[in-house]
Coordinates of C-alpha atoms in Angstrom, one line a residue:
Chain A
X20 CA 72.9 116.4 126.7
X21 CA 71.9 119.1 124.8
X22 CA 75.0 120.7 125.2
X23 CA 77.1 117.8 124.0
X24 CA 75.1 118.3 120.6
X25 CA 75.2 121.2 120.0
X26 CA 79.4 121.6 120.7
X27 CA 79.5 119.1 118.1
X28 CA 77.2 121.0 115.6
X29 CA 79.7 124.1 116.6
X30 CA 82.9 122.1 115.2
X31 CA 81.4 121.2 111.8
X32 CA 79.9 124.8 111.6
X33 CA 83.4 126.5 112.8
X34 CA 84.8 123.3 110.7
X35 CA 83.0 124.6 107.1
X36 CA 83.5 128.1 108.0
X37 CA 87.5 127.7 107.5
X38 CA 87.5 125.1 105.2
X39 CA 85.4 127.8 102.5
X40 CA 88.5 130.2 103.5
X41 CA 91.1 127.6 102.6
X42 CA 91.3 128.7 98.5
X43 CA 93.2 125.0 98.1
X44 CA 91.1 123.2 99.7
X45 CA 87.9 124.7 98.0
X46 CA 89.7 124.0 94.6
X47 CA 90.5 120.2 96.2
X48 CA 86.8 119.6 97.1
X49 CA 86.1 120.7 93.2
X50 CA 88.4 118.6 91.9
X51 CA 87.0 115.5 93.8
X52 CA 83.7 116.4 93.2
X53 CA 83.7 116.9 89.6
X54 CA 85.6 113.2 89.3
X55 CA 82.6 111.7 91.8
X56 CA 80.5 113.7 88.8
X57 CA 82.2 111.8 85.4
X58 CA 82.2 108.4 87.6
X59 CA 78.7 109.0 88.5
X60 CA 77.8 109.5 84.9
X61 CA 79.6 106.3 83.7
X62 CA 77.6 104.4 86.3
X63 CA 74.8 105.5 85.0
X64 CA 75.8 104.3 82.1
X65 CA 75.8 108.3 80.3
X66 CA 79.4 108.4 78.9
X67 CA 82.2 106.3 79.1
X68 CA 80.9 103.2 78.1
X69 CA 82.5 102.6 74.9
X70 CA 86.0 102.3 76.2
X71 CA 86.5 98.3 74.6
X72 CA 85.1 99.4 71.3
X73 CA 87.8 99.2 68.9
X74 CA 87.9 100.9 65.3
X75 CA 90.1 101.2 62.2
X76 CA 91.7 104.3 63.4
X77 CA 95.3 102.9 65.7
X78 CA 97.2 105.6 67.5
X79 CA 95.1 108.6 66.3
X80 CA 96.0 111.9 67.3
X81 CA 93.4 113.8 69.6
X82 CA 91.1 115.2 67.1
X83 CA 87.0 116.3 67.5
X84 CA 85.8 112.2 67.5
X85 CA 88.5 111.2 69.5
X86 CA 89.9 113.6 72.4
X87 CA 92.6 112.2 73.4
X88 CA 92.9 109.9 70.1
X89 CA 93.3 106.6 70.3
X90 CA 95.6 103.4 71.5
X91 CA 97.4 100.8 69.3
X92 CA 93.8 98.5 69.0
X93 CA 91.9 101.9 67.9
X94 CA 90.6 102.2 71.1
X95 CA 89.3 105.8 72.5
X96 CA 91.5 106.6 74.8
X97 CA 89.2 109.4 76.3
X98 CA 86.2 106.7 76.7
X99 CA 88.9 104.6 78.4
X100 CA 90.4 107.1 81.2
X101 CA 86.6 108.2 82.0
X102 CA 85.3 104.6 82.2
X103 CA 88.6 104.2 84.7
X104 CA 87.7 107.1 86.7
X105 CA 84.6 105.0 87.5
X106 CA 87.0 102.1 88.3
X107 CA 88.7 104.2 90.9
X108 CA 86.0 105.1 92.6
X109 CA 84.9 102.0 93.4
X110 CA 87.9 100.4 94.0
X111 CA 88.8 104.0 96.9
X112 CA 85.1 103.4 98.2
X113 CA 85.1 100.5 98.8
X114 CA 88.5 100.0 100.3
X115 CA 87.8 103.1 102.1
X116 CA 84.0 102.1 104.0
X117 CA 85.6 98.5 105.2
X118 CA 89.2 100.0 106.2
X119 CA 87.3 102.6 108.0
X120 CA 84.9 100.0 109.7
X121 CA 86.9 97.8 110.5
X122 CA 89.5 100.2 112.0
X123 CA 87.0 101.5 113.9
X124 CA 85.5 98.7 115.1
X125 CA 89.1 97.3 116.6
X126 CA 90.3 100.9 117.5
X127 CA 87.4 101.3 120.0
X128 CA 87.6 97.9 121.1
X129 CA 91.1 98.2 122.2
X130 CA 91.0 101.9 123.1
X131 CA 87.8 101.1 125.2
X132 CA 89.8 97.7 126.9
X133 CA 93.1 99.5 127.0
X134 CA 95.4 97.2 129.0
X135 CA 93.3 94.1 128.5
X136 CA 94.0 91.1 126.6
X137 CA 91.9 92.2 124.1
X138 CA 93.9 95.3 123.7
X139 CA 97.2 93.3 123.5
X140 CA 95.8 90.9 121.1
X141 CA 94.2 93.2 118.7
X142 CA 97.8 95.7 118.9
X143 CA 99.6 92.6 118.1
X144 CA 97.4 91.8 114.5
X145 CA 98.2 95.4 113.9
X146 CA 102.2 95.1 114.8
X147 CA 102.3 92.2 112.5
X148 CA 100.0 93.5 109.7
X149 CA 102.2 96.9 109.6
X150 CA 105.5 95.0 109.9
X151 CA 105.0 93.0 106.5
X152 CA 105.7 94.5 103.5
X153 CA 102.7 96.1 101.6
X154 CA 103.2 94.8 97.9
X155 CA 104.5 91.3 99.1
X156 CA 101.3 91.2 101.5
X157 CA 99.1 91.9 98.1
X158 CA 100.8 89.8 95.8
X159 CA 101.0 87.0 99.0
X160 CA 97.1 87.6 99.5
X161 CA 96.5 87.2 95.5
X162 CA 98.4 84.0 95.7
X163 CA 96.9 82.8 98.6
X164 CA 93.1 83.3 97.0
X165 CA 94.5 82.1 93.6
X166 CA 93.7 85.4 91.6
X167 CA 90.6 86.1 93.2
X168 CA 88.8 89.1 91.3
X169 CA 89.0 91.2 95.4
X170 CA 92.1 90.2 96.1
X171 CA 93.5 93.3 95.5
X172 CA 90.6 94.6 97.6
X173 CA 90.9 92.7 100.7
X174 CA 94.6 93.1 100.8
X175 CA 94.3 97.0 100.8
X176 CA 91.9 96.6 103.2
X177 CA 93.8 94.1 105.6
X178 CA 96.7 96.2 105.8
X179 CA 94.8 100.1 105.5
X180 CA 92.6 99.3 108.9
X181 CA 95.1 99.2 111.3
X182 CA 96.4 102.7 110.8
X183 CA 92.9 104.1 111.7
X184 CA 92.7 102.0 114.2
X185 CA 95.7 103.2 116.0
X186 CA 94.1 106.8 115.6
X187 CA 90.9 105.5 116.9
X188 CA 92.4 103.9 120.0
X189 CA 94.1 107.1 121.0
X190 CA 91.4 108.9 120.5
X191 CA 88.8 106.9 122.3
X192 CA 91.4 106.5 125.6
X193 CA 91.0 109.8 125.8
X194 CA 87.6 110.4 125.5
X195 CA 86.5 107.8 128.1
X196 CA 88.7 109.4 130.7
X197 CA 86.2 112.4 130.2
X198 CA 83.9 113.6 132.9
X199 CA 80.8 112.7 130.5
X200 CA 81.6 109.0 130.5
X201 CA 82.3 108.9 134.0
X202 CA 78.9 110.7 134.2
X203 CA 77.6 108.1 132.2
X204 CA 78.5 105.2 133.9
X205 CA 77.9 106.7 137.1
X206 CA 73.9 106.8 136.2
X207 CA 74.1 103.1 135.1
X208 CA 74.6 103.6 131.1
X209 CA 76.0 100.0 129.8
X210 CA 79.3 100.4 128.1
X211 CA 77.8 99.2 124.7
X212 CA 75.7 102.8 124.6
X213 CA 78.2 104.9 126.1
X214 CA 80.9 103.5 123.1
X215 CA 78.1 103.7 120.7
X216 CA 76.4 107.1 121.5
X217 CA 79.1 109.1 123.3
X218 CA 82.5 108.2 122.4
X219 CA 82.2 107.1 118.7
X220 CA 80.5 110.5 117.4
X221 CA 83.2 111.8 118.6
X222 CA 85.4 110.3 116.3
X223 CA 83.6 111.2 113.4
X224 CA 85.9 114.4 112.4
X225 CA 88.8 112.0 112.7
X226 CA 87.3 109.5 110.4
X227 CA 86.9 111.9 107.5
X228 CA 90.0 113.0 107.5
X229 CA 91.4 109.4 108.1
X230 CA 89.0 108.2 104.9
X231 CA 90.4 111.1 102.5
X232 CA 94.2 109.6 103.0
X233 CA 92.8 106.0 102.9
X234 CA 91.3 107.2 99.5
X235 CA 94.6 108.7 98.4
X236 CA 96.8 105.2 99.2
X237 CA 93.8 103.0 97.5
X238 CA 94.2 104.5 93.9
X239 CA 97.5 105.2 94.1
X240 CA 98.2 101.6 95.2
X241 CA 95.2 100.2 93.0
X242 CA 97.7 101.9 89.8
X243 CA 100.5 100.6 91.2
X244 CA 99.5 96.5 91.8
X245 CA 97.4 97.1 88.4
X246 CA 100.5 97.4 87.2
X247 CA 102.6 94.4 88.4
X248 CA 99.4 92.3 87.3
X249 CA 98.2 92.2 90.4
X250 CA 95.1 94.3 90.2
X251 CA 92.0 95.0 88.9
X252 CA 90.9 92.0 86.3
X253 CA 87.8 93.3 84.9
X254 CA 87.2 96.4 83.0
X255 CA 89.9 99.4 82.5
X256 CA 91.9 100.9 85.2
X257 CA 94.5 104.1 85.0
X258 CA 97.0 101.6 86.3
X259 CA 96.1 99.0 83.1
X260 CA 96.2 101.8 80.4
X261 CA 99.6 102.6 82.4
X262 CA 101.0 99.3 81.9
X263 CA 99.5 99.1 78.0
X264 CA 100.9 102.2 77.6
X265 CA 105.2 101.3 78.2
X266 CA 104.6 99.8 74.6
X267 CA 103.0 102.8 72.7
X268 CA 105.7 104.5 74.4
X269 CA 108.9 102.7 73.3
X270 CA 107.0 103.7 69.5
X271 CA 106.5 107.2 70.6
X272 CA 102.8 107.4 71.7
X273 CA 102.3 109.6 74.6
X274 CA 98.3 109.9 74.2
X275 CA 97.6 107.1 76.3
X276 CA 100.1 107.2 79.7
X277 CA 99.5 111.1 79.3
X278 CA 95.8 110.7 79.7
X279 CA 96.1 108.3 82.8
X280 CA 98.9 109.3 84.5
X281 CA 96.9 112.9 84.3
X282 CA 94.1 111.9 85.4
X283 CA 95.4 109.6 88.2
X284 CA 97.5 113.3 89.4
X285 CA 94.3 115.6 89.1
X286 CA 92.3 113.6 91.5
X287 CA 94.9 112.1 94.0
X288 CA 95.6 116.3 93.8
X289 CA 92.2 117.1 94.7
X290 CA 91.7 114.4 97.8
X291 CA 95.5 115.9 99.2
X292 CA 94.2 119.3 98.9
X293 CA 90.7 118.5 100.5
X294 CA 92.4 116.2 102.8
X295 CA 94.9 118.8 104.2
X296 CA 92.5 121.4 104.7
X297 CA 90.2 118.7 106.6
X298 CA 92.8 118.8 108.3
X299 CA 93.6 122.5 109.2
X300 CA 90.3 122.5 110.1
X301 CA 88.5 119.4 111.7
X302 CA 91.8 118.8 114.0
X303 CA 91.8 120.6 117.3
X304 CA 95.5 119.8 117.4
X305 CA 96.7 121.9 114.5
X306 CA 94.9 125.1 115.8
X307 CA 98.0 127.6 116.7
X308 CA 100.8 125.8 114.3
X309 CA 100.7 127.6 110.9
Chain B
X7 CA 124.8 98.3 132.5
X8 CA 123.0 95.7 134.3
X9 CA 119.8 97.8 134.0
X10 CA 120.3 98.3 130.0
X11 CA 121.0 94.0 129.9
X12 CA 117.8 93.9 131.2
X13 CA 116.7 96.3 129.1
X14 CA 118.0 94.9 125.7
X15 CA 116.9 91.4 126.9
X16 CA 112.9 92.4 127.3
X17 CA 113.1 94.2 124.2
X18 CA 114.2 91.2 122.3
X19 CA 111.9 89.4 124.2
X20 CA 109.0 91.5 123.3
X21 CA 109.9 91.1 120.1
X22 CA 109.3 87.5 119.5
X23 CA 105.3 87.5 119.4
X24 CA 105.6 89.8 116.6
X25 CA 108.2 87.5 114.9
X26 CA 106.1 84.4 115.6
X27 CA 103.0 86.5 113.9
X28 CA 104.4 87.7 110.6
X29 CA 106.5 84.7 110.2
X30 CA 102.9 82.5 110.7
X31 CA 100.9 85.1 108.4
X32 CA 103.4 84.6 105.8
X33 CA 103.1 80.7 106.5
X34 CA 99.2 80.6 105.8
X35 CA 99.5 82.7 102.8
X36 CA 102.2 81.7 101.0
X37 CA 102.4 77.7 101.6
X38 CA 99.4 76.6 103.7
X39 CA 96.8 78.1 101.4
X40 CA 99.2 78.8 98.8
X41 CA 98.7 76.2 95.8
X42 CA 99.1 72.7 95.7
X43 CA 102.4 72.0 93.9
X44 CA 102.2 68.7 93.9
X45 CA 101.0 68.2 90.0
X46 CA 104.5 71.2 89.4
X47 CA 106.6 68.3 90.3
X48 CA 105.8 65.4 88.9
X49 CA 105.6 64.2 85.6
X50 CA 102.6 63.0 82.9
X51 CA 100.8 60.3 84.0
X52 CA 101.7 59.5 87.7
X53 CA 100.9 56.7 89.5
X54 CA 99.0 57.1 92.9
X55 CA 102.6 56.0 94.8
X56 CA 104.4 58.7 92.9
X57 CA 101.6 61.0 94.0
X58 CA 102.3 60.5 97.4
X59 CA 105.9 60.5 97.6
X60 CA 105.9 63.8 96.2
X61 CA 103.4 64.8 98.7
X62 CA 105.4 63.5 101.9
X63 CA 108.2 65.2 100.0
X64 CA 106.5 68.4 100.3
X65 CA 104.8 67.7 103.8
X66 CA 101.9 67.9 103.0
X67 CA 101.2 65.2 105.3
X68 CA 102.0 66.7 108.0
X69 CA 99.9 68.7 110.1
X70 CA 99.8 72.8 110.3
X71 CA 102.1 73.2 113.3
X72 CA 104.8 70.5 112.2
X73 CA 104.8 72.7 108.6
X74 CA 104.9 76.1 110.5
X75 CA 107.9 75.0 112.4
X76 CA 109.2 73.3 109.2
X77 CA 108.8 77.2 108.0
X78 CA 110.4 78.6 110.6
X79 CA 113.3 76.0 110.6
X80 CA 113.8 77.1 106.9
X81 CA 114.0 81.0 107.8
X82 CA 116.5 80.3 110.6
X83 CA 118.8 78.1 108.4
X84 CA 118.0 80.4 105.0
X85 CA 117.7 77.0 103.2
X86 CA 114.8 77.6 101.2
X87 CA 115.1 74.8 98.4
X88 CA 115.6 75.5 94.7
X89 CA 113.6 78.1 93.1
X90 CA 110.5 76.6 90.9
X91 CA 111.4 78.8 87.9
X92 CA 115.6 79.3 88.1
X93 CA 116.5 75.6 89.2
X94 CA 119.1 77.4 91.5
X95 CA 119.4 77.5 95.4
X96 CA 116.9 80.2 96.1
X97 CA 119.5 81.4 99.1
X98 CA 122.3 82.0 96.1
X99 CA 119.8 83.8 94.5
X100 CA 119.1 86.2 97.6
X101 CA 122.8 87.1 98.4
X102 CA 123.7 87.6 94.8
X103 CA 120.4 90.1 94.9
X104 CA 120.9 92.1 98.1
X105 CA 124.2 93.9 97.1
X106 CA 122.6 94.9 93.6
X107 CA 119.9 96.3 95.8
X108 CA 121.2 97.9 98.1
X109 CA 124.0 99.9 95.5
X110 CA 120.8 100.5 93.6
X111 CA 118.2 102.4 96.2
X112 CA 121.1 103.5 98.5
X113 CA 122.5 106.7 96.5
X114 CA 118.2 108.0 96.3
X115 CA 117.6 107.0 99.8
X116 CA 120.2 109.0 101.1
X117 CA 119.7 112.2 98.6
X118 CA 116.3 111.8 99.3
X119 CA 116.7 112.5 102.8
X120 CA 119.0 114.8 103.1
X121 CA 117.4 117.5 100.7
X122 CA 114.2 116.3 102.7
X123 CA 115.9 117.8 106.2
X124 CA 117.0 120.5 104.4
X125 CA 114.0 121.6 102.5
X126 CA 112.4 121.4 105.9
X127 CA 114.4 123.1 107.3
X128 CA 114.0 126.1 105.2
X129 CA 110.3 126.0 105.1
X130 CA 110.5 125.7 109.2
X131 CA 112.8 129.2 109.2
X132 CA 110.1 130.9 107.0
X133 CA 107.0 129.5 108.2
X134 CA 104.2 131.2 107.0
X135 CA 106.0 132.8 104.1
X136 CA 106.3 132.4 100.6
X137 CA 109.4 130.3 100.7
X138 CA 107.5 128.1 103.1
X139 CA 104.0 128.3 100.6
X140 CA 106.2 127.3 97.6
X141 CA 108.2 124.0 99.4
X142 CA 105.3 122.9 100.8
X143 CA 102.9 123.4 97.3
X144 CA 105.7 121.7 95.5
X145 CA 105.5 119.0 98.2
X146 CA 102.0 118.6 97.5
X147 CA 102.3 118.2 93.8
X148 CA 105.5 115.7 94.6
X149 CA 103.0 113.9 96.3
X150 CA 100.0 113.6 93.9
X151 CA 102.2 111.9 91.2
X152 CA 102.5 108.3 91.4
X153 CA 105.6 106.3 91.3
X154 CA 105.1 104.7 89.1
X155 CA 104.5 107.3 86.1
X156 CA 108.1 109.1 87.6
X157 CA 109.2 105.9 86.7
X158 CA 108.0 105.7 83.7
X159 CA 108.2 109.8 82.6
X160 CA 112.4 109.5 83.7
X161 CA 112.8 107.2 81.3
X162 CA 111.6 108.9 78.6
X163 CA 113.2 112.2 79.3
X164 CA 116.8 111.3 80.5
X165 CA 117.4 107.7 78.7
X166 CA 115.3 107.8 75.5
X167 CA 115.7 108.9 72.0
X168 CA 112.2 110.8 72.4
X169 CA 113.8 113.0 75.5
X170 CA 117.6 113.4 76.8
X171 CA 119.0 110.4 75.7
X172 CA 121.7 110.5 78.6
X173 CA 121.5 107.4 80.3
X174 CA 121.1 103.2 79.1
X175 CA 117.1 102.8 79.3
X176 CA 117.6 100.0 81.4
X177 CA 119.9 96.9 82.4
X178 CA 122.7 96.8 85.3
X179 CA 126.3 96.6 83.4
X180 CA 128.4 98.2 86.3
X181 CA 131.7 95.8 85.7
X182 CA 134.1 96.4 82.7
X183 CA 135.2 93.6 80.5
X184 CA 138.0 92.4 83.5
X185 CA 134.8 91.8 85.7
X186 CA 136.2 94.8 87.7
X187 CA 133.7 97.3 89.2
X188 CA 133.6 100.4 87.2
X189 CA 132.4 103.7 89.1
X190 CA 131.7 105.3 85.7
X191 CA 129.4 102.3 84.4
X192 CA 127.8 102.4 88.1
X193 CA 127.0 105.9 87.9
X194 CA 125.5 105.5 84.3
X195 CA 122.9 103.0 85.6
X196 CA 122.1 104.2 88.6
X197 CA 121.4 108.2 87.9
X198 CA 118.1 107.8 86.8
X199 CA 116.4 105.1 89.5
X200 CA 118.1 107.8 91.8
X201 CA 116.9 110.6 90.3
X202 CA 113.3 109.1 90.2
X203 CA 113.3 107.8 93.9
X204 CA 114.4 111.1 95.3
X205 CA 111.8 112.5 93.2
X206 CA 108.9 110.7 94.6
X207 CA 110.1 110.2 98.5
X208 CA 110.9 114.2 98.2
X209 CA 107.4 115.0 98.9
X210 CA 106.7 112.8 101.7
X211 CA 109.7 113.5 103.7
X212 CA 109.8 117.0 103.2
X213 CA 106.1 117.3 104.7
X214 CA 107.4 114.8 108.0
X215 CA 110.5 116.9 109.0
X216 CA 108.9 120.1 108.8
X217 CA 106.2 118.8 111.7
X218 CA 109.0 117.5 113.1
X219 CA 110.7 120.7 113.1
X220 CA 107.6 123.1 113.7
X221 CA 106.9 121.2 117.1
X222 CA 110.2 121.8 118.0
X223 CA 109.6 125.2 117.4
X224 CA 107.2 125.7 120.0
X225 CA 109.3 124.1 122.9
X226 CA 110.3 126.4 125.6
X227 CA 114.1 126.1 125.1
X228 CA 113.8 127.5 121.8
X229 CA 111.9 129.9 123.1
X230 CA 114.3 130.8 125.8
X231 CA 117.4 131.0 123.1
X232 CA 115.5 132.9 120.6
X233 CA 115.1 135.7 123.8
X234 CA 118.6 135.3 124.7
X235 CA 119.0 137.1 120.8
X236 CA 121.1 133.4 119.5
X237 CA 120.9 133.6 115.7
X238 CA 118.1 131.5 113.5
X239 CA 120.9 129.7 112.3
X240 CA 122.8 128.7 115.5
X241 CA 119.1 127.7 116.8
X242 CA 118.4 125.6 114.0
X243 CA 121.2 123.1 113.9
X244 CA 122.1 123.5 117.6
X245 CA 118.8 123.0 119.4
X246 CA 116.5 122.2 117.3
X247 CA 118.0 119.5 115.0
X248 CA 119.8 117.8 117.5
X249 CA 116.2 117.0 119.2
X250 CA 114.5 116.4 116.1
X251 CA 117.0 113.1 115.4
X252 CA 115.1 110.3 116.8
X253 CA 111.8 111.2 115.2
X254 CA 114.4 111.5 111.5
X255 CA 116.1 108.6 112.6
X256 CA 112.8 106.8 113.2
X257 CA 111.8 107.5 110.1
X258 CA 114.6 106.2 108.0
X259 CA 115.2 103.2 109.7
X260 CA 111.9 102.3 109.1
X261 CA 111.7 102.7 105.6
X262 CA 114.8 100.5 105.3
X263 CA 113.4 97.5 104.9
X264 CA 110.7 98.9 103.2
X265 CA 113.2 100.6 100.1
X266 CA 114.9 97.5 100.0
X267 CA 111.4 95.7 98.8
X268 CA 108.6 97.9 97.6
X269 CA 111.3 100.7 96.1
X270 CA 112.8 98.3 94.2
X271 CA 110.0 96.1 93.1
X272 CA 109.2 98.4 90.7
X273 CA 112.4 100.2 89.6
X274 CA 114.1 97.2 89.2
X275 CA 111.2 95.3 87.1
X276 CA 111.3 98.4 85.0
X277 CA 114.8 98.8 84.5
X278 CA 115.5 95.7 84.4
X279 CA 118.0 95.2 87.2
X280 CA 118.4 91.8 88.9
X281 CA 118.1 93.0 92.6
X282 CA 115.5 91.6 94.9
X283 CA 113.0 93.4 93.3
X284 CA 113.3 92.1 90.4
X285 CA 114.1 88.7 91.9
X286 CA 110.9 89.0 93.3
X287 CA 108.5 90.5 91.0
X288 CA 109.2 87.6 88.3
X289 CA 108.6 85.2 91.0
X290 CA 105.2 86.9 91.5
X291 CA 104.9 86.6 87.8
X292 CA 105.4 83.1 87.6
X293 CA 104.0 82.1 91.3
X294 CA 107.6 80.7 91.9
X295 CA 106.1 79.7 95.7
X296 CA 110.0 79.1 97.1
X297 CA 111.5 82.6 96.3
X298 CA 107.8 84.4 97.4
X299 CA 108.0 82.4 101.1
X300 CA 112.0 83.2 101.4
X301 CA 111.5 87.2 100.6
X302 CA 108.0 87.7 102.4
X303 CA 109.1 85.7 105.7
X304 CA 112.8 87.4 105.7
X305 CA 111.7 91.1 104.8
X306 CA 108.9 90.7 107.7
X307 CA 111.3 89.3 110.0
X308 CA 114.0 92.3 109.4
X309 CA 111.2 94.9 110.1
X310 CA 110.8 93.6 113.4
X311 CA 114.3 93.5 113.9
X312 CA 114.7 96.9 112.7
X313 CA 112.1 98.3 115.3
X314 CA 113.3 96.4 118.3
X315 CA 117.2 97.6 117.2
X316 CA 115.4 101.2 117.2
X317 CA 113.8 100.9 120.1
X318 CA 117.0 99.7 122.1
X319 CA 118.8 102.9 120.2
X320 CA 116.8 105.5 121.1
X321 CA 116.9 103.6 125.3
X322 CA 120.7 104.3 124.7
X323 CA 120.4 107.7 123.3
X324 CA 117.7 109.0 125.5
X325 CA 117.5 107.1 129.6
X326 CA 114.1 109.2 129.6
X327 CA 112.3 106.6 127.6
X328 CA 111.3 103.7 129.4
X329 CA 110.4 100.5 128.1
X330 CA 106.4 101.4 127.8
X331 CA 105.1 100.2 124.6
X332 CA 101.8 100.7 122.2
X333 CA 100.4 103.7 123.4

């Protein structure tokens, strides 16, 4: 027991040590933290709350009072972009956490009971969900839920958990054949205890890496779905800003488009860099490959 | 040969639960829990018997499984009835749109994969050197830009008066006045969408192919070939690329159903090109159930079929791969 816990600690310590040396990874971490800070501020009501206030200044150029100018009905683009950061984090966190939970449960169950009926059933469900083109699936879910507020979130969760479940499944199959699990069974620990205390904790590094990947997919997908009219229903998001900016662009006003897509790009880029660095640091298989 | 035949048959049977699954999901979402269409088809002030008649016509009085079987029959016979918006048979709309989508997406798809393999080979050959780092940083940059942003930006840059204004802003006039296919007109309309497709797929593809090639690099026969003093280029093409073909073909095949639908959804709706993507987009906007259930069901089935064909092809290409699945 003791050696097991110290070995996990050393995995995290080693990973942190390696991450610190990864300049791109640290840059990603800083960017993500910065955006997290911005969205926490919005959530606490410190900034970005005037996102829906209109003014008489239409399509104004950037100035000290409107950092990124105003849109066609005189709303402050900076405030909208900042408020949308919170929306992006809400979508990202909700979808990521729910997908991780679902993927962890399904993946552990099907991995621990590999080649059983339960396993085949879970694999079948995953195969089915992976076979339906994603945007159509979202459209279908939105259709079935009659444009429900969380139709987009539910559809993303319903699709994204399968990739996590597959990763967890193969890791659980690998772990359960290890000696310490056999030892646990030999001393009479229940399956539930073995899974909860000795298998799941050894998948956390994979969950972290998969989580960053899901987060990126979620915010990128939100933008496209909101643009298609299937996404965010209340408030403002980068996707909705880009959708409204297509009108401005035809009139030669690019501030809305550049702000929304620039913020989106920075956050996705930050997460991509962080995710790569985490994979290098945490995935033992990547050691030795350059 | 008997062995192969058995294998093919086995794979086909294995695909049946998946096909039943995907059709069941699209049936439940689009038809069973979909909106009640009774009043869409009725005039004002319908009588009790009118309502019953329409509900019977729509099959709403039938049990769940019976309606599911009816949906399967629609998929098998390509008979989805009339579009609610366009008043045309859905099958006709689809058969006119599919060639357009293929002509639109194919060049970008082929170029995107070819360019990515070339970049990945360059990166893998100079592993760890500045060429590799430059290509891989470029890939991460490319992956971080949203497809939507690329489409909008490329339209502004190449097809608007704020940019170069070289190509038409939207539309798909690829025929001349006599109704003949015109290559110049085709190139004129296909270029900007192609550039956008290539740009968006390049980052992901390059990373994937580089990983595949680097994996190959670590194999024993490559080490042996290097030790024998074969030139790096020979090793790259003769020994590595050949072995890496299976993962490359898999990726290419699996992305076919996805690009036909998901890729063209954004491109076609934004550029106003009358392919599957635009039909689907309009059906989503209008809630046109006959079109949506046809597109969702057919693409899902197509994906499963591609999956089965891919596995059968591997078996023919490489007898070492046995019928194992799942893991």
